[in-house]
Short mmCIF file of C-alpha atoms and ligand atoms in Angstrom, two decimals:
data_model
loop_
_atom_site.label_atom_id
_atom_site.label_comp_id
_atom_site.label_asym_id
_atom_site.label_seq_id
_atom_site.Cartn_x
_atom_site.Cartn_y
_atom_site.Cartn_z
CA UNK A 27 69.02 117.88 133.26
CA UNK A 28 66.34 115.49 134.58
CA UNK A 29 66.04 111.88 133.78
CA UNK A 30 63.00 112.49 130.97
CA UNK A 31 65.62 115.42 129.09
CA UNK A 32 68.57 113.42 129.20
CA UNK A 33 66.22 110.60 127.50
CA UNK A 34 64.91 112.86 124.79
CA UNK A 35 67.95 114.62 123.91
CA UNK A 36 69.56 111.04 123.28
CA UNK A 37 66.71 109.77 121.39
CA UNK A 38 66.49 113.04 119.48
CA UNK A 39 70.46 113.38 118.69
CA UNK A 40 73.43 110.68 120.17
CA UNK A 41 74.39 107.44 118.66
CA UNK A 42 75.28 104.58 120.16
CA UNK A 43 77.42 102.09 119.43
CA UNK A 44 76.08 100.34 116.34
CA UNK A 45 72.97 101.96 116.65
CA UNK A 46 70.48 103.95 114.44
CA UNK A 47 67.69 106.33 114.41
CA UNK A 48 64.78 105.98 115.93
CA UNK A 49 66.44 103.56 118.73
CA UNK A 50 64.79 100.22 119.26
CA UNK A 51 65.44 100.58 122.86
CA UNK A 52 65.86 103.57 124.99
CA UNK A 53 69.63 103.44 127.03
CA UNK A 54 69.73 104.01 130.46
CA UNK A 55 70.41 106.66 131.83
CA UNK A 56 73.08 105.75 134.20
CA UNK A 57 73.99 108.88 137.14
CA UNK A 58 77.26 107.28 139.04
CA UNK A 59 79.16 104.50 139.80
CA UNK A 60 80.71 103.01 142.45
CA UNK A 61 83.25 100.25 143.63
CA UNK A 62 81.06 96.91 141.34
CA UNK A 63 77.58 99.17 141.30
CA UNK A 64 75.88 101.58 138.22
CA UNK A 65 73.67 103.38 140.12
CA UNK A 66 70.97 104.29 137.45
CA UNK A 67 68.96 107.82 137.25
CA UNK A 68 65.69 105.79 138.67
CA UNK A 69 67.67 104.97 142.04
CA UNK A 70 68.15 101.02 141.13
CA UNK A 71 71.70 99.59 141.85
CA UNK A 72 73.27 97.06 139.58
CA UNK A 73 76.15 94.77 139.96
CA UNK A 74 78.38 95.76 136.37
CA UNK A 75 79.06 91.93 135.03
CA UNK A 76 80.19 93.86 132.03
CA UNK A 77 83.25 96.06 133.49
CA UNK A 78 82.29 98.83 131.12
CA UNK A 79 83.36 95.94 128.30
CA UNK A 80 86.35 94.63 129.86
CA UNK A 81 88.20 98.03 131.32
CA UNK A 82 87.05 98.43 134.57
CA UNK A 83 88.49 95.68 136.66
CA UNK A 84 89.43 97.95 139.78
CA UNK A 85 85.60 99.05 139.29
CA UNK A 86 84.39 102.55 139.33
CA UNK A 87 85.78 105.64 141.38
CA UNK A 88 88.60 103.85 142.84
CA UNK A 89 90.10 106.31 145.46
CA UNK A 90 93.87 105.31 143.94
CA UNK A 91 92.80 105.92 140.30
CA UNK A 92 90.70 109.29 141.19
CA UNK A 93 93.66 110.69 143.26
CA UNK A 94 96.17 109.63 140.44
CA UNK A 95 93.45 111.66 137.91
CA UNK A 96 93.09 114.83 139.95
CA UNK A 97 96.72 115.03 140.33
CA UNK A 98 97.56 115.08 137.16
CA UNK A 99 94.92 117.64 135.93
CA UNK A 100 96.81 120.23 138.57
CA UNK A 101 99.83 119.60 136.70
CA UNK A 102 99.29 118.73 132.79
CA UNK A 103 95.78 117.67 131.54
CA UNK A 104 97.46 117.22 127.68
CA UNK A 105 100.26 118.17 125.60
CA UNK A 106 101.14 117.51 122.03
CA UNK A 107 103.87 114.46 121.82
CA UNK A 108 105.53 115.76 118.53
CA UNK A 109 108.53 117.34 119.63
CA UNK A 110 107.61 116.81 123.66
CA UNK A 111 107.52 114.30 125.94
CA UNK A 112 106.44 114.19 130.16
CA UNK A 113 107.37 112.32 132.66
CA UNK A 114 103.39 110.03 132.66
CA UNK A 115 104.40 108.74 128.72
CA UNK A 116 108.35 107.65 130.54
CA UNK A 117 106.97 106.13 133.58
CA UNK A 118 103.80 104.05 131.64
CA UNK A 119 106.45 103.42 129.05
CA UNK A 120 108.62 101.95 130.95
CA UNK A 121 106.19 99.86 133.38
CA UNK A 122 104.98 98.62 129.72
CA UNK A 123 108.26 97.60 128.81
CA UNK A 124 108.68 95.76 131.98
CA UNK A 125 105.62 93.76 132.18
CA UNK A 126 105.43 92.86 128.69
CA UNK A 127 108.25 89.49 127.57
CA UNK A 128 111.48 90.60 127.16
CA UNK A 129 111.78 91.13 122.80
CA UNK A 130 109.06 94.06 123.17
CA UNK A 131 111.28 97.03 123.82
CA UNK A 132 109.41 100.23 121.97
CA UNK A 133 106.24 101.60 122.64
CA UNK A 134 103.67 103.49 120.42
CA UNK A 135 100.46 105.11 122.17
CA UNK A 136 97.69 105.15 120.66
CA UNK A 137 93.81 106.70 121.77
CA UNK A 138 91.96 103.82 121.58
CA UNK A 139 92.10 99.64 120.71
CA UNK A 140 91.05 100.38 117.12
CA UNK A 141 93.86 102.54 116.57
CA UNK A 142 96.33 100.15 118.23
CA UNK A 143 95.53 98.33 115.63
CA UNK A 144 95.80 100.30 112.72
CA UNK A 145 99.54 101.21 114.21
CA UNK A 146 100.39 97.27 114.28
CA UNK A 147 99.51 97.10 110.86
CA UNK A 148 101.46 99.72 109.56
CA UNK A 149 104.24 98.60 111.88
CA UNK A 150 103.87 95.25 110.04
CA UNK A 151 103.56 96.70 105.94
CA UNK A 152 106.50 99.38 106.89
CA UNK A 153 108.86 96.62 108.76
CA UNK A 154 108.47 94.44 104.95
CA UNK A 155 108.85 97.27 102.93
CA UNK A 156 111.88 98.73 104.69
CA UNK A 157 113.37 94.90 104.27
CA UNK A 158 112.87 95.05 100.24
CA UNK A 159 109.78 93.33 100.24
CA UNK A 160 106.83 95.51 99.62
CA UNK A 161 104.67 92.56 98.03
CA UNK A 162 104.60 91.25 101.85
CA UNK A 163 101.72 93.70 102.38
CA UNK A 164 98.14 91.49 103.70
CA UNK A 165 97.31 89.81 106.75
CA UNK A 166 95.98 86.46 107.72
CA UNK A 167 93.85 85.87 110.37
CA UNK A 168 91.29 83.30 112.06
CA UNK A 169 87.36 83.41 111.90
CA UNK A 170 85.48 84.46 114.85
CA UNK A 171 87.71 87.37 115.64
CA UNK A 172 86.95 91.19 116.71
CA UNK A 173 89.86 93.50 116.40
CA UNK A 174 87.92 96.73 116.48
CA UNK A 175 85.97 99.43 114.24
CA UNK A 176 88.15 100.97 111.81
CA UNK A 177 88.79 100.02 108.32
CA UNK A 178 91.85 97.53 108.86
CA UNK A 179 90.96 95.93 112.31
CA UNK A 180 87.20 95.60 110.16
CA UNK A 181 89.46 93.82 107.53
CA UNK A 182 90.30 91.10 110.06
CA UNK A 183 87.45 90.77 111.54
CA UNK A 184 84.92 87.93 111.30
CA UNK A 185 84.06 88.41 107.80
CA UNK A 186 79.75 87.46 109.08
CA UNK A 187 80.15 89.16 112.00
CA UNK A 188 82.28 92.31 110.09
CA UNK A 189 79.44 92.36 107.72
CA UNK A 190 82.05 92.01 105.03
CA UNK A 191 79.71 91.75 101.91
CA UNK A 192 78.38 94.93 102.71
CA UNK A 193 82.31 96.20 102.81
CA UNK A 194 83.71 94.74 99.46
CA UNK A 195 85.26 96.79 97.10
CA UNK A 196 86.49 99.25 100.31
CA UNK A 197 87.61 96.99 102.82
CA UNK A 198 91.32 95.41 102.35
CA UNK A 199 90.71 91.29 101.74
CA UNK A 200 92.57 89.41 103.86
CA UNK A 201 93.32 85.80 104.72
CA UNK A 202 90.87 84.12 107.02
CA UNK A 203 91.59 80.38 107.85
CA UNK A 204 88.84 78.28 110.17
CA UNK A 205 88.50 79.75 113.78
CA UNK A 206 90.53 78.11 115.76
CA UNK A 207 89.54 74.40 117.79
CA UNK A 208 87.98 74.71 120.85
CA UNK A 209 90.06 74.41 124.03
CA UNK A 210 88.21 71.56 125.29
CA UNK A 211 88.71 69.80 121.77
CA UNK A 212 91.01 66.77 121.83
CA UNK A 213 95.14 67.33 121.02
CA UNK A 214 94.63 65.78 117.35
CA UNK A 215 92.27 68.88 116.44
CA UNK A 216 94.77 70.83 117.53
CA UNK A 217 97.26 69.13 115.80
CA UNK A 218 95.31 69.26 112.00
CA UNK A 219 94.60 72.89 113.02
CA UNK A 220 98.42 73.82 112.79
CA UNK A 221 98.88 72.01 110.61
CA UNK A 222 96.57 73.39 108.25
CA UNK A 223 98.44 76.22 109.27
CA UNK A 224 101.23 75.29 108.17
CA UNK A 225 100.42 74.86 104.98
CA UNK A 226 98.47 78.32 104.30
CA UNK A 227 101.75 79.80 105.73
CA UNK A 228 103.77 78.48 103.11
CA UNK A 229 101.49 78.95 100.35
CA UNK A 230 101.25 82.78 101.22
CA UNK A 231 103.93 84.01 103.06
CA UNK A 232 105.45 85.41 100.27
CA UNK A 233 102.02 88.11 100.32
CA UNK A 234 101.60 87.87 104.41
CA UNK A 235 103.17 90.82 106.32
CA UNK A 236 101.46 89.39 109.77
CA UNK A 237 99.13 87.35 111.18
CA UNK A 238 97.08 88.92 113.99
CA UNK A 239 95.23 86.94 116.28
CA UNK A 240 93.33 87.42 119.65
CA UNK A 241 95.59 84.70 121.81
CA UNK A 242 93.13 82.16 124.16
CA UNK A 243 90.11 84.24 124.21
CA UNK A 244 87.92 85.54 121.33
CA UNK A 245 85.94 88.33 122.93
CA UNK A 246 83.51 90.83 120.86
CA UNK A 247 83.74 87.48 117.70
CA UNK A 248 82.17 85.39 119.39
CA UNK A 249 83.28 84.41 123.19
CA UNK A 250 85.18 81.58 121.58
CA UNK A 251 88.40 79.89 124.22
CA UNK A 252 91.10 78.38 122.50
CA UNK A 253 94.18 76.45 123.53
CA UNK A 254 97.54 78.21 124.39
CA UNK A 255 99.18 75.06 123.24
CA UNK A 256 98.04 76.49 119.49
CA UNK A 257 98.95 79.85 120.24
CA UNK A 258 102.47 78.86 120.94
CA UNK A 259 102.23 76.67 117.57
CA UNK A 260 101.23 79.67 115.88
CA UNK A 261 103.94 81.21 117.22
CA UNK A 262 106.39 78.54 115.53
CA UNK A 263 105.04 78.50 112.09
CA UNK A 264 105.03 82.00 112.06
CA UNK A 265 109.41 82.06 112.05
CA UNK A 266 109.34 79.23 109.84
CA UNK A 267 107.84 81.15 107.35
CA UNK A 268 108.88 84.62 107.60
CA UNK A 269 105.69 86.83 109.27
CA UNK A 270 105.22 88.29 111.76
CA UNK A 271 103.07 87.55 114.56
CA UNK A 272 100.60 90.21 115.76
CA UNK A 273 98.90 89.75 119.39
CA UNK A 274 95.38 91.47 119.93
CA UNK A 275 95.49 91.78 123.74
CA UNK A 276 93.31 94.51 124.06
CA UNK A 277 90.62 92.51 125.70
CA UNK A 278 92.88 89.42 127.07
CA UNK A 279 95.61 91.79 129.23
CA UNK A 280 95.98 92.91 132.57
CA UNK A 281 94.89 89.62 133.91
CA UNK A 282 91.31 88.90 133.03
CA UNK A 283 92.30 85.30 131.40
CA UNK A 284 94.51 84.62 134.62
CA UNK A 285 97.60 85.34 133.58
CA UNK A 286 98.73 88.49 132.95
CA UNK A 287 98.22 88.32 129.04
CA UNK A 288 96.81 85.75 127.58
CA UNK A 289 100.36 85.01 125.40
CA UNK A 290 102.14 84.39 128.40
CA UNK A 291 99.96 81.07 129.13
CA UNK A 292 101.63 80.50 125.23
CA UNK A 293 104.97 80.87 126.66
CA UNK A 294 105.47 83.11 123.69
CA UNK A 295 106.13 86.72 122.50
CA UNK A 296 104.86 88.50 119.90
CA UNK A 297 106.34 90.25 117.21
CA UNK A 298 103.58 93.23 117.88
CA UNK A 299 101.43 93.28 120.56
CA UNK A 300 98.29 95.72 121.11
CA UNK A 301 96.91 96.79 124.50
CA UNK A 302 94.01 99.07 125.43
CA UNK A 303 90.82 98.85 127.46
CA UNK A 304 91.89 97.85 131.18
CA UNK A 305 95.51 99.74 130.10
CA UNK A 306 93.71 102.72 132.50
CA UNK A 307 91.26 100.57 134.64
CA UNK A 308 88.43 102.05 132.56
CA UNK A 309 89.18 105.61 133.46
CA UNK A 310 90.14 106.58 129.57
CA UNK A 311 90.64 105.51 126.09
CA UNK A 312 94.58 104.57 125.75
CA UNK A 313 96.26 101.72 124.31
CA UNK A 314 99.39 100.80 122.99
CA UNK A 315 101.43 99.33 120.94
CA UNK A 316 104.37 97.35 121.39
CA UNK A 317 107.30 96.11 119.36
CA UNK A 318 110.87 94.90 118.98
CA UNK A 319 113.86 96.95 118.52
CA UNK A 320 114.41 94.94 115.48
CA UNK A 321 110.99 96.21 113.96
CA UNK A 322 111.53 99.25 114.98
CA UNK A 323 114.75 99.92 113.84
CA UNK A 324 114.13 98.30 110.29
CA UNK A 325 111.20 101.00 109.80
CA UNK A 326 113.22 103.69 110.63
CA UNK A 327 115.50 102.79 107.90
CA UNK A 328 112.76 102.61 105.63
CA UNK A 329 111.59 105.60 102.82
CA UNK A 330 109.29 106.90 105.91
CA UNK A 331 112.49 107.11 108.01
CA UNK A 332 109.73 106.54 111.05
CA UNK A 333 106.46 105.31 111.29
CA UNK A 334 103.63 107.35 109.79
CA UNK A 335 101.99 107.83 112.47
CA UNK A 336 100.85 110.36 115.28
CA UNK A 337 97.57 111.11 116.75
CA UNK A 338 96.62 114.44 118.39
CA UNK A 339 96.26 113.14 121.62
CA UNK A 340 98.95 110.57 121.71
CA UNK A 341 100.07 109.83 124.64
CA UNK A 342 97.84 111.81 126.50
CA UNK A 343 99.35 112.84 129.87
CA UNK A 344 95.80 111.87 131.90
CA UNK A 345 95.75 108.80 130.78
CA UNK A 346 99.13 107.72 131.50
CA UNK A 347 98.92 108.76 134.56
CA UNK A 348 95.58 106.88 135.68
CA UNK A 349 96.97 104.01 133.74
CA UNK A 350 100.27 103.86 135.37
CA UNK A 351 97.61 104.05 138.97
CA UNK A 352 95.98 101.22 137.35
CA UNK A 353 98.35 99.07 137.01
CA UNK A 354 99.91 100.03 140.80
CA UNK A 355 96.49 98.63 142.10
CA UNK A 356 97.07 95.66 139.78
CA UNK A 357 100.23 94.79 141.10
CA UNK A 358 99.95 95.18 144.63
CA UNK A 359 96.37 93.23 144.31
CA UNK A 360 96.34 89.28 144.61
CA UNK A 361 94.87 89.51 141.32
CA UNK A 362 96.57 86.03 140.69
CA UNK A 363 94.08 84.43 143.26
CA UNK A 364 90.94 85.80 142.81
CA UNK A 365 90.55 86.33 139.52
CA UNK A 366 90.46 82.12 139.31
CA UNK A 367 88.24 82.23 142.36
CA UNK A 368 85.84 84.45 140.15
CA UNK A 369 85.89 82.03 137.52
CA UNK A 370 85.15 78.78 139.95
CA UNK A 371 82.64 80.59 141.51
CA UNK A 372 80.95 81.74 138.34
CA UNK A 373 81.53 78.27 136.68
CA UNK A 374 79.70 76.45 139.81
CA UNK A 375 76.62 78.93 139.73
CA UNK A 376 76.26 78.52 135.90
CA UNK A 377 76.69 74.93 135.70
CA UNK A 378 73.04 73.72 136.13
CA UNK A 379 72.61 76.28 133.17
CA UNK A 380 74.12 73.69 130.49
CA UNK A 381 71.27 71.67 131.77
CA UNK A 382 68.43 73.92 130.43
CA UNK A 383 66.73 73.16 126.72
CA UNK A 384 68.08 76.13 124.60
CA UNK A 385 71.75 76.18 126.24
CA UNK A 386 74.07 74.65 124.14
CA UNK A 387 77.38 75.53 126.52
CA UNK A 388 78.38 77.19 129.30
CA UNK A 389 82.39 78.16 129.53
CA UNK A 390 84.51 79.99 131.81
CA UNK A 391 88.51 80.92 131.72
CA UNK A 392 89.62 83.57 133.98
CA UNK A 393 87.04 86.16 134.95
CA UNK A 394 85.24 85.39 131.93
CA UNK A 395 81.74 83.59 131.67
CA UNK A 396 80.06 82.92 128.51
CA UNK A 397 76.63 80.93 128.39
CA UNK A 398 75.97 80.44 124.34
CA UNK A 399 72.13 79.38 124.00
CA UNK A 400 70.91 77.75 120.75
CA UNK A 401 69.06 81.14 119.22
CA UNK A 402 69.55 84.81 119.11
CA UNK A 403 69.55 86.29 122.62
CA UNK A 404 66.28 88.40 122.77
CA UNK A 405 68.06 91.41 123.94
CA UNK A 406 65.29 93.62 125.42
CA UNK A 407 63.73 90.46 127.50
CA UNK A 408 66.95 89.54 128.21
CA UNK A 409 68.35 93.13 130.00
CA UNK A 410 65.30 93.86 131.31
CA UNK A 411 65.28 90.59 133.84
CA UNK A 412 68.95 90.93 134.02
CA UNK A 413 68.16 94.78 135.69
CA UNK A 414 64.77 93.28 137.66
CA UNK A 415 67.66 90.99 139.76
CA UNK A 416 70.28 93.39 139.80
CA UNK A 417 72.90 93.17 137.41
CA UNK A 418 73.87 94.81 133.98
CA UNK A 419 74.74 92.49 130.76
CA UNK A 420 74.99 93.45 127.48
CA UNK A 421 74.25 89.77 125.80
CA UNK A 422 74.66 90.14 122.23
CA UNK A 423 74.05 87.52 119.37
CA UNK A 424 73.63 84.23 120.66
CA UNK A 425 75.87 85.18 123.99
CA UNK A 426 75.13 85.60 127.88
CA UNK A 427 78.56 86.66 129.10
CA UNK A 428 80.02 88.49 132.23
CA UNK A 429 83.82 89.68 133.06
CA UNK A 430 82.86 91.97 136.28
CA UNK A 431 85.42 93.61 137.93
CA UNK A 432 88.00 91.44 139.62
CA UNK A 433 86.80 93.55 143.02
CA UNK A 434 83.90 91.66 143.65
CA UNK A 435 82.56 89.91 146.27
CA UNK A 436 81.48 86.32 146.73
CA UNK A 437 78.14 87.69 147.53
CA UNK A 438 77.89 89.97 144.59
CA UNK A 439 78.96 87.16 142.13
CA UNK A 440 76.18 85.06 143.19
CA UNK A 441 74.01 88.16 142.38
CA UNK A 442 75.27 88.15 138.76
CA UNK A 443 75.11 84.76 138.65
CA UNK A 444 71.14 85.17 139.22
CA UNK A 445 71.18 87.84 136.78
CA UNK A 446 72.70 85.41 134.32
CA UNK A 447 70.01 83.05 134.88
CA UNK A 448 67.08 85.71 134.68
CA UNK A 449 68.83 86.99 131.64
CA UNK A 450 68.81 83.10 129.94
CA UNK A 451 65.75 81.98 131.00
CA UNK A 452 63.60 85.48 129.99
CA UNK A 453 65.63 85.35 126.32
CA UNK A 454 64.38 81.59 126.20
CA UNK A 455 61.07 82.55 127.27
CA UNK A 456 60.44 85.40 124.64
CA UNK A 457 62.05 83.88 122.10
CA UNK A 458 60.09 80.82 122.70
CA UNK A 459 56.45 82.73 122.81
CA UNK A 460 57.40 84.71 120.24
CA UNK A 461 57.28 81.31 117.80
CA UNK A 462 60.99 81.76 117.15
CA UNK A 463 62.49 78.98 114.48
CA UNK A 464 64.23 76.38 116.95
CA UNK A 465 67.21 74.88 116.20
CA UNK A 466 67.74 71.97 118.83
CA UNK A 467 71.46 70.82 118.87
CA UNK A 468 72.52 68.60 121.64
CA UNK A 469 76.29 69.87 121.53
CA UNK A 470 78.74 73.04 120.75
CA UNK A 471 80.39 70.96 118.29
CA UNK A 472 77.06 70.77 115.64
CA UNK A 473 78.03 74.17 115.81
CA UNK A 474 79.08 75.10 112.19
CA UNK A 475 82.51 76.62 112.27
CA UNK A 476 83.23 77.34 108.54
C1 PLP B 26 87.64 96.25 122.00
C2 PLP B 26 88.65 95.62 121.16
C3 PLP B 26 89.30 96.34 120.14
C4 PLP B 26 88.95 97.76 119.80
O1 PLP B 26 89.21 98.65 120.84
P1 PLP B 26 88.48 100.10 120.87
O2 PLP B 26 89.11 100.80 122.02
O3 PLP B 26 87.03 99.81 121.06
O4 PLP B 26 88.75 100.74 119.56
C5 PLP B 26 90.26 95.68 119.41
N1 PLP B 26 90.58 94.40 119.65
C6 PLP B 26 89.99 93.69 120.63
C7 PLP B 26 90.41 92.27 120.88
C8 PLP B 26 88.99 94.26 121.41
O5 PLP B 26 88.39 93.55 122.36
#
């Protein structure tokens, strides 16, 4: 197909994510990748700052990851799980187990971050019921969290950014408390955060199954970085009062907050813990989820006598096996130095940023940048100069933000760096010309936060 077909066949018939008919904005049309680079249909290179949202950090067509894929294919391309098993499932397994802190012995796969999800919560309703207490059925959560698409990761979702009014009536209603202090906030916010806590704990725990939480970084909610120090506090209340704790790490794992997930800077485990996106370096949708023996076993002597749960394509024998690749490269990568590096080098060429009227913060931890201005970012304006200087974003609300792959250079991060400044400085411009109400705040913290 040329480059005008594949355009009008999109327009005419494919969704995008969150998307509607007719588009605002045509996609590009993007014809291969390699190493940092999307090479679009119209020749242009561009550094990814996005890692296809967060999965490819080996970046694209990695020779390890393709060989891994093609053998695999000459072998076993899928098979169901019910009744089978295969040696990529035993050996991903197992790594899992391995990497993961000690408690989390049993492994669920899933085919993609929502579903992860959905799995931990029915881990968490079944684990209560099988113990006698059914009425320990709803989840609490913080504001400014993203835990995916379906109906009970919408549940826990920012209820503004979730769009819950539109949802009421269908979606569950959970528990939302305040999103969490900032990182940078002093110790005695943190300390009248837990324990606020502490005391929503013990007014509900007889209702709570889990709490389920992003730990340190808030990704698709709103870019937001909180403390570990909480997270491990978190961690605390939730023995005291008899829940369980639920980690989202679908965005935080494999390394991208600098350690390898974001719990371990907590010191802590979780009762559940959900992985996807760079599970498979970006190569295809898997994620898992991962529990205790305890949990497990306590379900399985439940009325289910298992979990209720099996997708089609669990455990799909491809994706194990590029994941188990994945996390080869991972390991034998000095991952633990560079992706730091990124973030010093990313926070040094954004800095003058927090300078400009219309920024209200720039923030890095990890491989992640985020520069938050003081106004919707004008998306079009905002791509388009982002492609002019050679680099692909995908800003959305009020957010500028880049986690490339932790392969690049020094030289390409001071592209995307410039690509981060186009992107600001066009958003500002259009949103400016365009007479856009302006809402001057001096600091994050004016911020509201309710
Ligand atoms: C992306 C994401 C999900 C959902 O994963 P999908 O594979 O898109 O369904 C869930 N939780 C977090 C924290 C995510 O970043």
């Amino acid at each position: 197909m040329d480059h005008a077909t594949i355009t009008a066949v999109d327009a005419e018939h494919v969704w995008h994510p969150y998307g509607g008919f007719p588009a605002s904005t045509a996609p590009r049309v993007v014809a291969d990748c390699e190493g940092v680079h999307l090479r679009l249909a119209d020749g242009s290179r561009l550094v990814d700052g996005m890692s296809s949202w967060w999965a490819a950090v080996h970046g694209y067509r990695h020779p390890q990851l393709d060989a891994a894929l093609a053998d695999q294919a000459g072998r076993m391309s899928h098979v169901m799980f019910g009744g089978l098993t295969h040696e990529p499932a035993a050996r991903l397994a197992s790594r899992l187990v391995a990497m993961t802190p000690e408690p989390l012995q049993k492994v669920f796969f899933a085919d993609s971050g929502s579903v992860s999800v959905e799995v931990a919560v029915k881990m968490a309703i079944q684990y209560w019921r099988s113990r006698g207490r059914p009425a320990k059925n709803a989840l609490l959560t913080w504001r400014g969290g993203y835990h995916g698409d379906t109906f009970a990761p919408m549940s826990v979702c920012d209820p503004e950014g979730g769009m819950h009014a539109m949802w009421r009536g269908v979606l569950p209603e959970q528990m939302f408390v305040p999103a969490p202090p900032d990182a940078r906030d002093g110790e005695g916010a943190q300390e009248r955060y837990l324990t606020m806590l502490d005391t929503r704990l013990a007014a509900a725990g007889d209702r709570l199954a889990a709490v389920i939480v992003e730990p340190v970084v808030q990704g698709a909610g709103g870019m937001r970085f909180h403390s570990p120090a909480l997270v491990a506090g978190l961690r605390r209340l939730c023995r005291a009062h008899e829940v369980l704790l639920i980690c989202d790490e679908i965005a935080t794992g494999f390394g991208r907050t600098g350690t390898l997930f974001a719990s371990d800077a907590a010191g802590i485990s979780p009762d559940i813990m959900c992985l996807g996106k760079a599970l498979t370096g970006g190569y295809l949708t898997l994620a898992a989820t991962l529990t205790t023996t305890e949990i497990a076993e306590t379900i399985s002597r439940g009325e289910a006598g298992g979990l209720a749960h099996g997708p089609t394509f669990m455990a799909n024998p491809l994706a194990c096996a590029v994941a188990c690749a994945s996390l080869d490269v991972l390991e034998s990568s000095d991952w633990r130095r560079r992706v730091p590096q990124i973030g010093a080098r990313l926070a040094a060429g954004l800095a003058p940023l927090a300078h400009v009227d219309g920024v209200v913060d720039v923030r890095v931890l990890g491989a992640i940048a985020v520069v938050e201005l003081d106004r919707d970012v004008d998306l079009v304006a905002a791509t388009d100069a982002a492609v002019a200087s050679g680099v692909w974003l995908r800003p959305f609300r009020k957010l500028i933000y880049a986690m490339p792959p932790y392969i690049i250079s020094d030289e390409q991060l001071d592209v995307l760096v410039d690509g981060i400044g186009a992107a600001v400085a066009a958003s500002l411009a259009a949103t400016e010309s365009a007479g856009g109400q302006r809402i001057r705040r001096g600091h994050r913290d004016q911020e509201s936060t309710s």
